[in-house]
Amino acid sequence: MPTMCSSTILLILSFLIGLSCSLNPKDPNVCSLWESYTTSVKESYFHPYDQVTEEPCSDPRTNYRCIRHRITYKTAYRQAVKTHYRKRYQCCPGYYESGDKCVPRCTKECVHVP
């Protein structure tokens, strides 16, 4: 149980640090990009199976008993990987991140032109 609690606290702290040091998307030197990430999810699906029954029939060669096959479906579960997308902000080329700002790498004044 202590491990679970420690993990939760670490996750919350990481989130709060991320909020306090996030880049301003309206800053002209902040660029955005879409990044993908995956999650593992449990999903349900219908799994087919062959239901075999023996029924009376009119075939004397089989002692009047016939085998019948019927495909039926049962709900089953499996692990699947889902891809999601999120927008991420980073400093544009020629700038580096310093706290919550994008600072130019060049020595003279430079501006990112979109």
Short mmCIF file of C-alpha atoms in Angstrom, two decimals:
data_model
loop_
_atom_site.label_atom_id
_atom_site.label_comp_id
_atom_site.label_asym_id
_atom_site.label_seq_id
_atom_site.Cartn_x
_atom_site.Cartn_y
_atom_site.Cartn_z
CA MET A 1 0.00 0.00 0.00
CA PRO A 2 2.82 2.53 0.71
CA THR A 3 4.04 2.10 -2.88
CA MET A 4 0.60 2.99 -4.27
CA CYS A 5 0.44 6.10 -2.07
CA SER A 6 3.97 7.17 -3.05
CA SER A 7 3.15 6.72 -6.74
CA THR A 8 0.02 8.83 -6.40
CA ILE A 9 1.88 11.63 -4.63
CA LEU A 10 4.64 11.56 -7.25
CA LEU A 11 2.07 11.74 -10.04
CA ILE A 12 0.30 14.72 -8.45
CA LEU A 13 3.60 16.56 -7.88
CA SER A 14 4.66 15.95 -11.49
CA PHE A 15 1.32 17.33 -12.67
CA LEU A 16 1.61 20.46 -10.50
CA ILE A 17 5.20 21.09 -11.61
CA GLY A 18 4.05 20.73 -15.22
CA LEU A 19 1.31 23.31 -14.64
CA SER A 20 3.65 25.82 -13.05
CA CYS A 21 6.30 25.51 -15.77
CA SER A 22 4.17 25.21 -18.89
CA LEU A 23 4.81 27.33 -21.95
CA ASN A 24 2.33 29.99 -23.02
CA PRO A 25 0.84 28.90 -26.38
CA LYS A 26 0.23 32.58 -27.29
CA ASP A 27 3.95 33.35 -27.09
CA PRO A 28 5.15 33.87 -30.71
CA ASN A 29 8.19 31.68 -30.06
CA VAL A 30 6.17 28.70 -28.85
CA CYS A 31 5.31 26.10 -31.48
CA SER A 32 2.83 23.27 -31.17
CA LEU A 33 2.88 19.74 -32.44
CA TRP A 34 0.59 16.74 -32.22
CA GLU A 35 2.07 13.72 -30.55
CA SER A 36 0.63 10.25 -30.27
CA TYR A 37 0.60 8.06 -27.21
CA THR A 38 -0.88 4.67 -26.48
CA THR A 39 -2.89 3.21 -23.65
CA SER A 40 -3.78 -0.37 -22.87
CA VAL A 41 -7.50 -0.98 -22.52
CA LYS A 42 -9.70 -3.99 -21.85
CA GLU A 43 -12.29 -4.34 -24.60
CA SER A 44 -15.18 -6.70 -25.11
CA TYR A 45 -15.93 -8.51 -28.34
CA PHE A 46 -18.18 -11.32 -29.55
CA HIS A 47 -16.26 -14.58 -29.83
CA PRO A 48 -17.85 -17.18 -32.15
CA TYR A 49 -18.00 -20.80 -31.11
CA ASP A 50 -19.52 -23.94 -32.58
CA GLN A 51 -22.46 -25.23 -30.57
CA VAL A 52 -22.90 -28.92 -31.39
CA THR A 53 -26.18 -30.66 -30.61
CA GLU A 54 -27.59 -34.06 -31.38
CA GLU A 55 -31.19 -34.04 -32.51
CA PRO A 56 -33.71 -36.57 -33.74
CA CYS A 57 -33.94 -36.69 -37.52
CA SER A 58 -35.31 -38.84 -40.33
CA ASP A 59 -32.00 -40.44 -41.38
CA PRO A 60 -32.01 -44.20 -40.68
CA ARG A 61 -28.24 -44.44 -41.38
CA THR A 62 -27.54 -42.48 -38.19
CA ASN A 63 -30.10 -44.25 -36.00
CA TYR A 64 -32.38 -41.27 -36.53
CA ARG A 65 -29.97 -39.01 -34.62
CA CYS A 66 -28.27 -36.13 -36.44
CA ILE A 67 -25.49 -33.78 -35.39
CA ARG A 68 -26.31 -30.09 -35.81
CA HIS A 69 -23.80 -27.27 -35.76
CA ARG A 70 -24.83 -23.77 -34.83
CA ILE A 71 -22.49 -20.80 -34.57
CA THR A 72 -23.23 -18.76 -31.46
CA TYR A 73 -21.40 -15.83 -29.94
CA LYS A 74 -20.22 -15.22 -26.41
CA THR A 75 -18.89 -12.00 -24.96
CA ALA A 76 -15.15 -12.26 -24.38
CA TYR A 77 -12.52 -9.75 -23.29
CA ARG A 78 -9.06 -8.91 -24.57
CA GLN A 79 -6.34 -6.34 -24.02
CA ALA A 80 -6.04 -3.81 -26.83
CA VAL A 81 -3.76 -0.87 -27.50
CA LYS A 82 -5.46 2.42 -28.35
CA THR A 83 -3.64 5.35 -29.93
CA HIS A 84 -4.53 8.86 -28.74
CA TYR A 85 -3.27 12.27 -29.80
CA ARG A 86 -2.51 15.37 -27.76
CA LYS A 87 -1.19 18.82 -28.58
CA ARG A 88 2.20 19.58 -27.07
CA TYR A 89 3.94 22.92 -26.89
CA GLN A 90 7.66 23.41 -27.29
CA CYS A 91 10.03 26.17 -28.20
CA CYS A 92 10.30 26.90 -31.90
CA PRO A 93 13.59 26.22 -33.72
CA GLY A 94 16.26 28.69 -32.62
CA TYR A 95 14.86 28.91 -29.07
CA TYR A 96 15.32 26.88 -25.93
CA GLU A 97 13.09 26.49 -22.89
CA SER A 98 14.08 28.30 -19.73
CA GLY A 99 11.43 27.92 -17.03
CA ASP A 100 8.17 28.89 -18.70
CA LYS A 101 9.74 31.00 -21.48
CA CYS A 102 11.37 30.37 -24.84
CA VAL A 103 14.72 32.15 -24.98
CA PRO A 104 16.55 32.83 -28.29
CA ARG A 105 19.73 30.86 -28.94
CA CYS A 106 21.26 33.65 -31.03
CA THR A 107 23.27 36.55 -29.64
CA LYS A 108 21.47 39.25 -31.69
CA GLU A 109 17.72 39.83 -31.54
CA CYS A 110 15.84 37.12 -33.42
CA VAL A 111 12.14 36.48 -33.92
CA HIS A 112 10.39 33.34 -35.05
CA VAL A 113 8.48 33.99 -38.29
CA PRO A 114 5.60 31.56 -38.80
#
